[in-house]
Coordinates of C-alpha atoms and ligand atoms in Angstrom, one line a residue:
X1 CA -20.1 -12.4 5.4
X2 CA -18.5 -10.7 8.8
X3 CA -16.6 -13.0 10.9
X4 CA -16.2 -11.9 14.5
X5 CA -12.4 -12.8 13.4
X6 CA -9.2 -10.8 13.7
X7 CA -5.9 -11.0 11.3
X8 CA -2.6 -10.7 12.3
X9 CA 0.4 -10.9 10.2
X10 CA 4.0 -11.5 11.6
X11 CA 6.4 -10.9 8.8
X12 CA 10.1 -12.0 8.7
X13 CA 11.9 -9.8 11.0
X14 CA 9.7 -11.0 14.1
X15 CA 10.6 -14.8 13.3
X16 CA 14.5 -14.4 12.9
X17 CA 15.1 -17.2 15.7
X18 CA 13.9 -18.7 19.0
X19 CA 13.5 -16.0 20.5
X20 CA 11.3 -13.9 18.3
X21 CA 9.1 -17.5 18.1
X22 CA 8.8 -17.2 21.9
X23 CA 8.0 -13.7 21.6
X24 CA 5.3 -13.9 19.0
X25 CA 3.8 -16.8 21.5
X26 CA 3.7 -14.2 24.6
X27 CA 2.0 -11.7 22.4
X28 CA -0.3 -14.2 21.1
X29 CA -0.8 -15.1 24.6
X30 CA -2.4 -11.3 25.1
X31 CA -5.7 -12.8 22.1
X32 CA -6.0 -16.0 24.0
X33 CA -9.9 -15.2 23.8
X34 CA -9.6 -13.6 20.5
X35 CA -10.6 -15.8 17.1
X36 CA -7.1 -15.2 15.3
X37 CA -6.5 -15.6 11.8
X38 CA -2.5 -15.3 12.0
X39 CA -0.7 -15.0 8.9
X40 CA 3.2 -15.8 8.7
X41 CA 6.0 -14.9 7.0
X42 CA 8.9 -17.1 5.7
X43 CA 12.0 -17.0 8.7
X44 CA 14.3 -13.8 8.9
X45 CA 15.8 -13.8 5.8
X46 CA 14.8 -16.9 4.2
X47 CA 13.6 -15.8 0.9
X48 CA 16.4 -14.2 0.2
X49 CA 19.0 -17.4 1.1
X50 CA 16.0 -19.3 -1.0
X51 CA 16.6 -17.1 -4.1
X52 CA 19.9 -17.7 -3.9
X53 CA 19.5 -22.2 -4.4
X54 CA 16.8 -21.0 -7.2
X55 CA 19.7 -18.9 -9.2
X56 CA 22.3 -21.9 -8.0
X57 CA 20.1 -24.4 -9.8
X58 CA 19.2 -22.4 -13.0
X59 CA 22.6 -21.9 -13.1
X60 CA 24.2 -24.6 -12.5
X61 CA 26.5 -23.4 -10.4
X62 CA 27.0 -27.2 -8.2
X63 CA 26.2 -24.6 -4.7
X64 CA 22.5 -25.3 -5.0
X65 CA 22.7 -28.4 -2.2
X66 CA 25.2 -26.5 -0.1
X67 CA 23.3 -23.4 -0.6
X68 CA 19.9 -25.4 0.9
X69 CA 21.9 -27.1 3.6
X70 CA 22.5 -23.6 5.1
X71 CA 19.1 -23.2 5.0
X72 CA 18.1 -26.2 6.8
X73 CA 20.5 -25.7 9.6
X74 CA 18.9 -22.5 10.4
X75 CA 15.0 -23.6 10.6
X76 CA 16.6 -26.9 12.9
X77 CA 19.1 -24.9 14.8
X78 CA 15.8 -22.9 15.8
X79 CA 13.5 -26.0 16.3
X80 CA 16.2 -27.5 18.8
X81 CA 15.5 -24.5 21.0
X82 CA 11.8 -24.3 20.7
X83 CA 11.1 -28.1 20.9
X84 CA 12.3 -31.7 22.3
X85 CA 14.7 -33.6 20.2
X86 CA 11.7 -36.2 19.4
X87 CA 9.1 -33.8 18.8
X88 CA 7.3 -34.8 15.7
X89 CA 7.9 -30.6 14.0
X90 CA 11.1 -32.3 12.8
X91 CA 9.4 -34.9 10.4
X92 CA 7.0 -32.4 9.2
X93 CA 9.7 -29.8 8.6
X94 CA 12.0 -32.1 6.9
X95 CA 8.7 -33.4 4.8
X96 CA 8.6 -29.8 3.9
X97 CA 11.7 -29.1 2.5
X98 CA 12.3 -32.7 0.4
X99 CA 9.8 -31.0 -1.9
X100 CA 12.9 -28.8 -2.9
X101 CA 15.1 -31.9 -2.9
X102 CA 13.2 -33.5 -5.1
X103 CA 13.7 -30.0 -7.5
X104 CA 17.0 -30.0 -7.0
X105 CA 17.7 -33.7 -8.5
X106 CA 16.0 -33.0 -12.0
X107 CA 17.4 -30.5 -14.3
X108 CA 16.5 -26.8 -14.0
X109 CA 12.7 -26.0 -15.2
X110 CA 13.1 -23.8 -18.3
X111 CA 10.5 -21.5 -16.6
X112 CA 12.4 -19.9 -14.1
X113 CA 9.3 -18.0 -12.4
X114 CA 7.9 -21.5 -12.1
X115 CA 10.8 -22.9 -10.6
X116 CA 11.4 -20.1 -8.0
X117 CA 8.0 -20.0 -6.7
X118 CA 7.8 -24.2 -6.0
X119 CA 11.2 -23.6 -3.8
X120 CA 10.6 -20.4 -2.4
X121 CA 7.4 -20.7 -1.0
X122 CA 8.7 -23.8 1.0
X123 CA 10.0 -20.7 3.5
X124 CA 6.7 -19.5 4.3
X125 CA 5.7 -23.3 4.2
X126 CA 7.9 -24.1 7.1
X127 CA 7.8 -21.1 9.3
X128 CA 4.2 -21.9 9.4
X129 CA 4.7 -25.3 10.6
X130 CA 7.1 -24.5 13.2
X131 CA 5.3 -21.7 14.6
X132 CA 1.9 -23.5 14.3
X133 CA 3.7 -26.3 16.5
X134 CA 5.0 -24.0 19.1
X135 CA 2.0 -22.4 19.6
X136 CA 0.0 -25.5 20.4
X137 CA 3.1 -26.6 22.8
X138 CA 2.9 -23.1 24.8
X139 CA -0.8 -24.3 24.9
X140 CA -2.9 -22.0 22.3
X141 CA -4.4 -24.2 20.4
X142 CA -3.7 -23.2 16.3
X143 CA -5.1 -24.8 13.4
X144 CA -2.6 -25.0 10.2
X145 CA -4.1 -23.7 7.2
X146 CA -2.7 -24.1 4.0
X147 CA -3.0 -20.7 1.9
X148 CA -2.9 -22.4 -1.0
X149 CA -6.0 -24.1 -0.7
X150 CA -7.9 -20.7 -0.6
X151 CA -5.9 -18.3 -2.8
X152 CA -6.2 -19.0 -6.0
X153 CA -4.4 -16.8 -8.4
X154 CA -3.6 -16.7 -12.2
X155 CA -0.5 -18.6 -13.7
X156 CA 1.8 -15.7 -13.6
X157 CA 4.6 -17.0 -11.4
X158 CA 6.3 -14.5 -8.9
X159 CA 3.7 -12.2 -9.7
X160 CA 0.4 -14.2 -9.1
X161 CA -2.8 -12.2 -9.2
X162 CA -5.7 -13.0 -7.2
X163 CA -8.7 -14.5 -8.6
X164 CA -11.4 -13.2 -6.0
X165 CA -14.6 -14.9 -6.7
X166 CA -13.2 -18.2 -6.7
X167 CA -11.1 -17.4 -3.8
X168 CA -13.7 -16.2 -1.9
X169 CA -16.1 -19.4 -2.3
X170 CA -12.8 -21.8 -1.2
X171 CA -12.6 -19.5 1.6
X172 CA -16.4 -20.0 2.5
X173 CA -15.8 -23.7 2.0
X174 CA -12.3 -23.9 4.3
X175 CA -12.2 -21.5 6.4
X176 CA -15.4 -21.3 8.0
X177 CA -15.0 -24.3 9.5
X178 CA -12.3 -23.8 10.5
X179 CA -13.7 -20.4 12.6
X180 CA -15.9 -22.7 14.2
X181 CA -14.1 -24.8 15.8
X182 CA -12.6 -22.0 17.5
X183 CA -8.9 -21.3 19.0
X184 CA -6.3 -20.1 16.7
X185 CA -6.0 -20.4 12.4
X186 CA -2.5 -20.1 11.3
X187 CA -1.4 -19.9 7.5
X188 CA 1.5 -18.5 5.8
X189 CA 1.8 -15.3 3.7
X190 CA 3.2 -14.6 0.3
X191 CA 1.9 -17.5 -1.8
X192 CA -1.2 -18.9 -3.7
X193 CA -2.2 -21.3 -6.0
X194 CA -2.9 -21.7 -9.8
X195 CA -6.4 -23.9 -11.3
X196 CA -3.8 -26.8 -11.4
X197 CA -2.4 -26.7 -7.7
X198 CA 1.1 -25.2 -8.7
X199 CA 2.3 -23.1 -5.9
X200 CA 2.9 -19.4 -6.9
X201 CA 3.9 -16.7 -4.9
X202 CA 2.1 -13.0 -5.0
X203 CA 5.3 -10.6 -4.9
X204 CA 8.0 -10.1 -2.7
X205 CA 6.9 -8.9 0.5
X206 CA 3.8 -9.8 -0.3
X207 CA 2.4 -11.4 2.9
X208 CA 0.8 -8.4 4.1
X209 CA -1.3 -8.5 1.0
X210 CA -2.1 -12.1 2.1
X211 CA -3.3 -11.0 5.6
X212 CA -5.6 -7.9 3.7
X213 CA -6.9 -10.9 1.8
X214 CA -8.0 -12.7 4.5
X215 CA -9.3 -10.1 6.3
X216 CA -11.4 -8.3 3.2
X217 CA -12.4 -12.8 2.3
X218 CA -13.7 -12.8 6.6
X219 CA -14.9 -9.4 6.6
X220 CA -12.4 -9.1 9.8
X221 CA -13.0 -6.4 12.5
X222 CA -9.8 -5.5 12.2
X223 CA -5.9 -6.5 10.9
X224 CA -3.0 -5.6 12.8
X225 CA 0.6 -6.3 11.3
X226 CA 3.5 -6.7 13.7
X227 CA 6.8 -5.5 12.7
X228 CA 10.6 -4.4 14.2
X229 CA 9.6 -0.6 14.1
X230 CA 6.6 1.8 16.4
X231 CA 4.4 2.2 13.9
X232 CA 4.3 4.1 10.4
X233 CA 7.1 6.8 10.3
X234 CA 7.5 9.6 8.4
X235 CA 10.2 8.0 6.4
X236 CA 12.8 4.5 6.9
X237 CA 14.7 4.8 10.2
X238 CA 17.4 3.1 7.8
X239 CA 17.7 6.0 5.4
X240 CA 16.7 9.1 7.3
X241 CA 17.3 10.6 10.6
X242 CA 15.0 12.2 12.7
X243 CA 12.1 10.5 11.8
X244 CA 8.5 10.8 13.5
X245 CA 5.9 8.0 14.3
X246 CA 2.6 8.6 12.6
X247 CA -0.8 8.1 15.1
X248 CA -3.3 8.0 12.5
X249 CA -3.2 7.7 8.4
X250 CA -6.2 7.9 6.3
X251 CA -6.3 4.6 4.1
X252 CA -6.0 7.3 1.3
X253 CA -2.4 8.4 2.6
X254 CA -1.7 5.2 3.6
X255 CA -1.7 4.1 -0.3
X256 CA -0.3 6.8 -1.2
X257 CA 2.9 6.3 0.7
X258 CA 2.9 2.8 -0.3
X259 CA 2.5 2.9 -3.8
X260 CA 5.8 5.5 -3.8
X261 CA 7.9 3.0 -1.8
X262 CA 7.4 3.4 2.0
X263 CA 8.8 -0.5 2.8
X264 CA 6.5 -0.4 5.8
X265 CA 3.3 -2.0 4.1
X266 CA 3.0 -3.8 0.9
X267 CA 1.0 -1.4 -1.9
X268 CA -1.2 -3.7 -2.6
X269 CA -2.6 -3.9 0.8
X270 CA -4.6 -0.9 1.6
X271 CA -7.1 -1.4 -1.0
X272 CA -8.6 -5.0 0.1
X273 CA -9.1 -3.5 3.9
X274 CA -10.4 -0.2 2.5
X275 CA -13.3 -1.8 0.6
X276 CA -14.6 -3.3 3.3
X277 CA -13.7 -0.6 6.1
X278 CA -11.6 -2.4 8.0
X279 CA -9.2 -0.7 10.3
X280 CA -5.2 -1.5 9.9
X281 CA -3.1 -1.2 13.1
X282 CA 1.0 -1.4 12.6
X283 CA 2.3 -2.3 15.7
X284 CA 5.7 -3.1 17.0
X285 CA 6.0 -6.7 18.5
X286 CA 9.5 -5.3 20.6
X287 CA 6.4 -3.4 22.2
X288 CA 3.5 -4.7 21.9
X289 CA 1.3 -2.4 24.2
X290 CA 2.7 0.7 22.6
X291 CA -0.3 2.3 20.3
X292 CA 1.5 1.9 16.9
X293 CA -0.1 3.2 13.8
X294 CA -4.3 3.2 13.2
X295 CA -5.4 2.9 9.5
X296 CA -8.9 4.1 8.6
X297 CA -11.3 5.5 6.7
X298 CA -11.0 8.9 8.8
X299 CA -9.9 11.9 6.8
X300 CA -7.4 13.6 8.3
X301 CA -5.9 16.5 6.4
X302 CA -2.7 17.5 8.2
X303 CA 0.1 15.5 8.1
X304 CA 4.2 16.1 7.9
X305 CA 6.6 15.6 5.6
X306 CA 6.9 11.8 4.2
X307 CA 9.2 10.3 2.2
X308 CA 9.2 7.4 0.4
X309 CA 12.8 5.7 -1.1
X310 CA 12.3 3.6 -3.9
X311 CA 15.7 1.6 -4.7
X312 CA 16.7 -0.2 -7.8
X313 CA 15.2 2.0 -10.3
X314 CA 16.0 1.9 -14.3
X315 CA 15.6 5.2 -16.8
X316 CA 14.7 4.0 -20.3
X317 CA 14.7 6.7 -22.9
X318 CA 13.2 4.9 -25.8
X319 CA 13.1 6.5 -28.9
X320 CA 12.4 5.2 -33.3
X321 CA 14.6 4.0 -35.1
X322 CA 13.2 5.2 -38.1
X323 CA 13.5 8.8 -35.9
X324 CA 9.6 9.4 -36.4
X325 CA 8.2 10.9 -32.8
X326 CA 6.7 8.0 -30.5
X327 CA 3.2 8.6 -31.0
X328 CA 0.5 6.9 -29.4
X329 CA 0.4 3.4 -31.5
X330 CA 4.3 3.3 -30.2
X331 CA 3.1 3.6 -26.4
X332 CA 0.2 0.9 -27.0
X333 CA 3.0 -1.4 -28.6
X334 CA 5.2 -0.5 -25.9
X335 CA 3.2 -1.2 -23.1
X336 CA 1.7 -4.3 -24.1
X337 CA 5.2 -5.9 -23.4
X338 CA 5.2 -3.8 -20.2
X339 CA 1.6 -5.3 -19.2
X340 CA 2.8 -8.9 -20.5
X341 CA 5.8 -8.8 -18.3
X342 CA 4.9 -7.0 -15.5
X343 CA 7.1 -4.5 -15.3
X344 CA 6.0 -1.8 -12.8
X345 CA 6.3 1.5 -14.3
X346 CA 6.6 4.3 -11.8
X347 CA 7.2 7.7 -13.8
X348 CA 6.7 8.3 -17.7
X349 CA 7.0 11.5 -19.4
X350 CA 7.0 12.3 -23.4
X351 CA 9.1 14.1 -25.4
X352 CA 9.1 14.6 -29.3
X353 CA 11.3 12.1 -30.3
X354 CA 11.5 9.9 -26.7
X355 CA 9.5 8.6 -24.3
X356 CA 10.8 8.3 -20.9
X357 CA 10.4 6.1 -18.0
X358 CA 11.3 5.1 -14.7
X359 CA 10.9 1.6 -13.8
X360 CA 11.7 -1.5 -10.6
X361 CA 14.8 -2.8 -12.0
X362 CA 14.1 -6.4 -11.5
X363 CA 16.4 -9.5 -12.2
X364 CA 17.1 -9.3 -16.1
X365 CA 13.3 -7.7 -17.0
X366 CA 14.5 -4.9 -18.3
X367 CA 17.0 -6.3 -20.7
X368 CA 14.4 -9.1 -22.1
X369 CA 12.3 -6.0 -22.2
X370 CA 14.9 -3.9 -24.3
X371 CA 15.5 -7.3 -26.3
X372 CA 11.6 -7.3 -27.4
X373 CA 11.9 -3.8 -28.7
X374 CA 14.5 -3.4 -30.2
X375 CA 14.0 -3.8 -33.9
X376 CA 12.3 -1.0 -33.5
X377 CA 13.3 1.1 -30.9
X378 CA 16.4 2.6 -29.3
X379 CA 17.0 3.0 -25.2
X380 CA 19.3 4.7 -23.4
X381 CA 19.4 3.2 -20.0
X382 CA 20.2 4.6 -16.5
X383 CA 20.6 1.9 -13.6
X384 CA 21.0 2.0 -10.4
X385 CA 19.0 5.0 -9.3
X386 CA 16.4 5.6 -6.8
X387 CA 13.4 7.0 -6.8
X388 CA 12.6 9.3 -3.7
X389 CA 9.0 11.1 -3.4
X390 CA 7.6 13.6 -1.0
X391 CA 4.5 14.1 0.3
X392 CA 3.6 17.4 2.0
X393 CA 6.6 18.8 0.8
X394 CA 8.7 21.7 2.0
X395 CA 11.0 23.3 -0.4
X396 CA 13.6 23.0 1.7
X397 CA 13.5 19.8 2.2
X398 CA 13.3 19.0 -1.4
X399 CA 16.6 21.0 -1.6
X400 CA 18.5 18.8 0.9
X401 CA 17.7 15.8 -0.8
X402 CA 18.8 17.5 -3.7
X403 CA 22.4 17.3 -2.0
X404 CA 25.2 14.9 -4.0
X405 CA 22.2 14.0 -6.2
X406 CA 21.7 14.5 -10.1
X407 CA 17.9 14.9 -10.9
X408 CA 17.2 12.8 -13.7
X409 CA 13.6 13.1 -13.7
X410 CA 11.0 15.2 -11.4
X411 CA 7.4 15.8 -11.1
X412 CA 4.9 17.8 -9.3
X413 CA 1.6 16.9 -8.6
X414 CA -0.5 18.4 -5.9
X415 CA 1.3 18.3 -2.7
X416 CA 3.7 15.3 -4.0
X417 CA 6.8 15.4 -5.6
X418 CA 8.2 12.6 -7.0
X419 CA 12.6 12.6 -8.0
X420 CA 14.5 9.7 -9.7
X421 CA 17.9 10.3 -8.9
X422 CA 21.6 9.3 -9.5
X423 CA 24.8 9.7 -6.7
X424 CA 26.8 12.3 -7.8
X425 CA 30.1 10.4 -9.0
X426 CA 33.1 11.7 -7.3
X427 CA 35.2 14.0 -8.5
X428 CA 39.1 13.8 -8.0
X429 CA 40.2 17.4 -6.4
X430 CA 42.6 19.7 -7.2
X431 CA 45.7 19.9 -4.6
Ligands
ADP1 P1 8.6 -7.6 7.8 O1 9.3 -8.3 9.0 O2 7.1 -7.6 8.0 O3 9.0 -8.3 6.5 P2 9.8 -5.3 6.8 O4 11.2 -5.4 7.1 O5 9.3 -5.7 5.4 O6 9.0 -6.1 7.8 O7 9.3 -3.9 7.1 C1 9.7 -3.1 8.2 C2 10.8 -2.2 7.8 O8 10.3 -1.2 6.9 C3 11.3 -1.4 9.0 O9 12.3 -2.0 9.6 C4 11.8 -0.1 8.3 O10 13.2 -0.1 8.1 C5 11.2 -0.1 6.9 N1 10.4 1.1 6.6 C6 10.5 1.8 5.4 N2 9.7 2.9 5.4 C7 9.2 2.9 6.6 C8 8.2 3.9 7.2 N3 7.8 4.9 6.5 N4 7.8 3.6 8.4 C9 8.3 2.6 9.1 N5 9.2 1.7 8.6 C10 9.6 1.8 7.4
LIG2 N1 8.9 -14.0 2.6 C1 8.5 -13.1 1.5 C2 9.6 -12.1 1.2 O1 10.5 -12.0 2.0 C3 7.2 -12.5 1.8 C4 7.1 -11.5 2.9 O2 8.0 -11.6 3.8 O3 6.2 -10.7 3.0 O4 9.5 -11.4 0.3
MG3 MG1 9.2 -8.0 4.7

């Protein structure tokens, strides 16, 4: 059903401290007469310093209190200069993050994707309460939401995929009343719920997807997402020089770039908002009247240069041990593990007696991976590369990125070439 409703998203980097807080409420200020769904991300760089108590506590390691105590201070260092010192935000953020006490006085869970999502998710938990409270004190009235009340996903934690017909009926049931009432709806990104109310979380990065959720579930008239650069570039500011801002992207280009890497949006966004037609602005919140970026369904056939940098990246060559080539029963074996533990797999190719491919080097995955197959297969593996792809290449260009690089792997397809690459190791010189 359309909803006269429009979805923001303000991920990490525009709620770092007070400041950004105060900024997102002045550009909030702007919608005042706007029906907002706003979706939030955990604090700066909370999920990381939350990952962190998670591998403290599976390990062991006695740093897990220490480690959350940091944690704390940060989110009430920010509340002191956002609220007065009685202001009831405190009881609800200290409510918030007990639930991780409480975790961190049993043993360690022995599933350690369970255990990460019930403490990680309490960053996006309290970044929503916080902001949710400052809003209504700078007078825009904002309704919390919890996400997990509407997102339903399988029991896959860290990895949670959305179950959309269920997902859509709670959304009927919660969040149209919600609408309304009117004024602002405020929820937080990244995380969902299993059948039995455990918290899970969708994927790093993954609150954009939660916003393109929203907005396909409402049917919004549009979703903007707010972040530190103008707009979609022609590669990261971080990596590469020179970069350009893009005005317009088809949603076709748009997923393109995504699915190769380009940090900007999360992959799995695109497709929710392209169902249902609904146009995608990336806008910078340092300035928030500048035009940014406009996602649609418009074709538009000529674009630059793009690159997307993929870090992280592991080359398996698998091959027999009994030295017989790796036909297809081999590929079907080998990717129901890959399916089971969802690995993403970003480039395969097949050889006689290997089959190769290029894959996000996550935590120990690969390893418990290599462990599964290895009564019956050999790997050679390759860590620490990355994998860089092109779109609307230039030779030349591909030749400069060539620079201090091995090639491992490359392919060609259409107008997109895709590399995974190693650094050159040093060589000592002659004198
Ligand atoms: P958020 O605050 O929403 O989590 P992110 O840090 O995840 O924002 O994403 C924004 C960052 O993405 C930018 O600071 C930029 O360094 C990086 N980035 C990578 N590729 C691109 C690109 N093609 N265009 C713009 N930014 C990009
Ligand atoms: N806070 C989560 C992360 O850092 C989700 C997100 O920011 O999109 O991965
Ligand atoms: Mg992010």
């Amino acid at each position: 059903m359309k909803h006269p409703v429009k979805v923001f998203k303000f991920g990490g980097a525009s709620l770092r401290d007070a400041d950004s807080v105060k900024n997102v409420a002045s550009i909030l200020q702007g919608y005042k007469s706007d029906r907002l769904l706003i979706v939030v991300s955990a604090m700066g760089k909370t999920t990381d310093a939350l990952e962190k108590v998670v591998a403290a506590h599976a390990g062991k390691t006695g740093e897990a209190y220490e480690l959350l105590e940091g944690v704390k201070k940060a989110h009430y260092g920010i509340c002191d200069q956002l609220f007065d010192k009685n202001d009831e935000v405190y009881a609800a953020v200290n409510d918030t993050f007990v639930e991780i006490e409480w975790i961190l006085e049993e043993e360690p869970h022995d599933n350690y994707d369970y255990m990460y999502d019930q403490i990680v998710s309490v960053g996006e938990l309290v970044s929503s309460k916080i902001v949710q409270a400052f809003l209504n004190k700078m007078n825009l009235p904002t309704q919390w939401l919890d996400a997990r009340d509407v997102i339903l996903t399988d029991d896959i934690f860290r990895e949670g995929w959305v179950q959309w017909p269920e997902t859509e009926a709670r959304c009927e049931k919660v969040v149209l009343p919600m609408i309304e009432k009117g004024g602002f709806i405020l929820t937080q990104g990244f995380i969902g719920s299993t059948q039995e109310n455990f918290t899970t979380t969708l994927g790093r990065e993954g609150s954009d997807y939660t916003a393109a959720i929203f907005s396909y579930l409402l049917d919004a008239d549009s979703m903007t997402i707010w972040k530190d650069v103008p707009g979609v570039l022609t590669a990261d500011p971080r990596l590469f020089d020179n970069v350009t801002k893009l005005d317009r992207l088809s949603y076709k280009e748009a997923i393109e770039m995504t699915y190769y890497g380009a940090k900007v949006i999360h992959p799995k966004t695109i497709k929710p908002l392209q169902n249902k037609s609904i146009p995608l602005y990336v806008k910078s919140f340092k300035d928030p009247d500048a035009e940014g970026t406009f996602i649609s369904g418009e074709v538009e056939d000529h674009y630059p240069p793009m690159i997307a940098v993929e870090q992280n990246q592991a080359l398996l060559q698998i091959s027999t041990r009994d030295f017989s080539f790796v036909a297809e029963h081999h590929i079907s074996y080998l990717f129901n593990f890959i399916a089971e533990m969802r690995i993403q797999v970003n480039m395969m190719q097949n050889t006689a007696i290997s089959f190769v491919m290029c894959v996000n080097d996550i935590d120990d995955k690969v390893e418990r991976f290599i462990e599964k197959i290895d009564d019956k297969f050999k790997v050679i593996l390759d860590r620490g590369l990355e994998l860089v792809t092109v779109r609307h290449y230039r030779d030349d260009l591909i030749e400069s990125l060539h620079e201090g690089k091995i090639v491992m792997l490359e392919e060609r397809l259409g107008n997109t070439v895709s590399m995974v690459m190693k650094k050159v190791p040093m060589m000592k010189r002659k004198i």
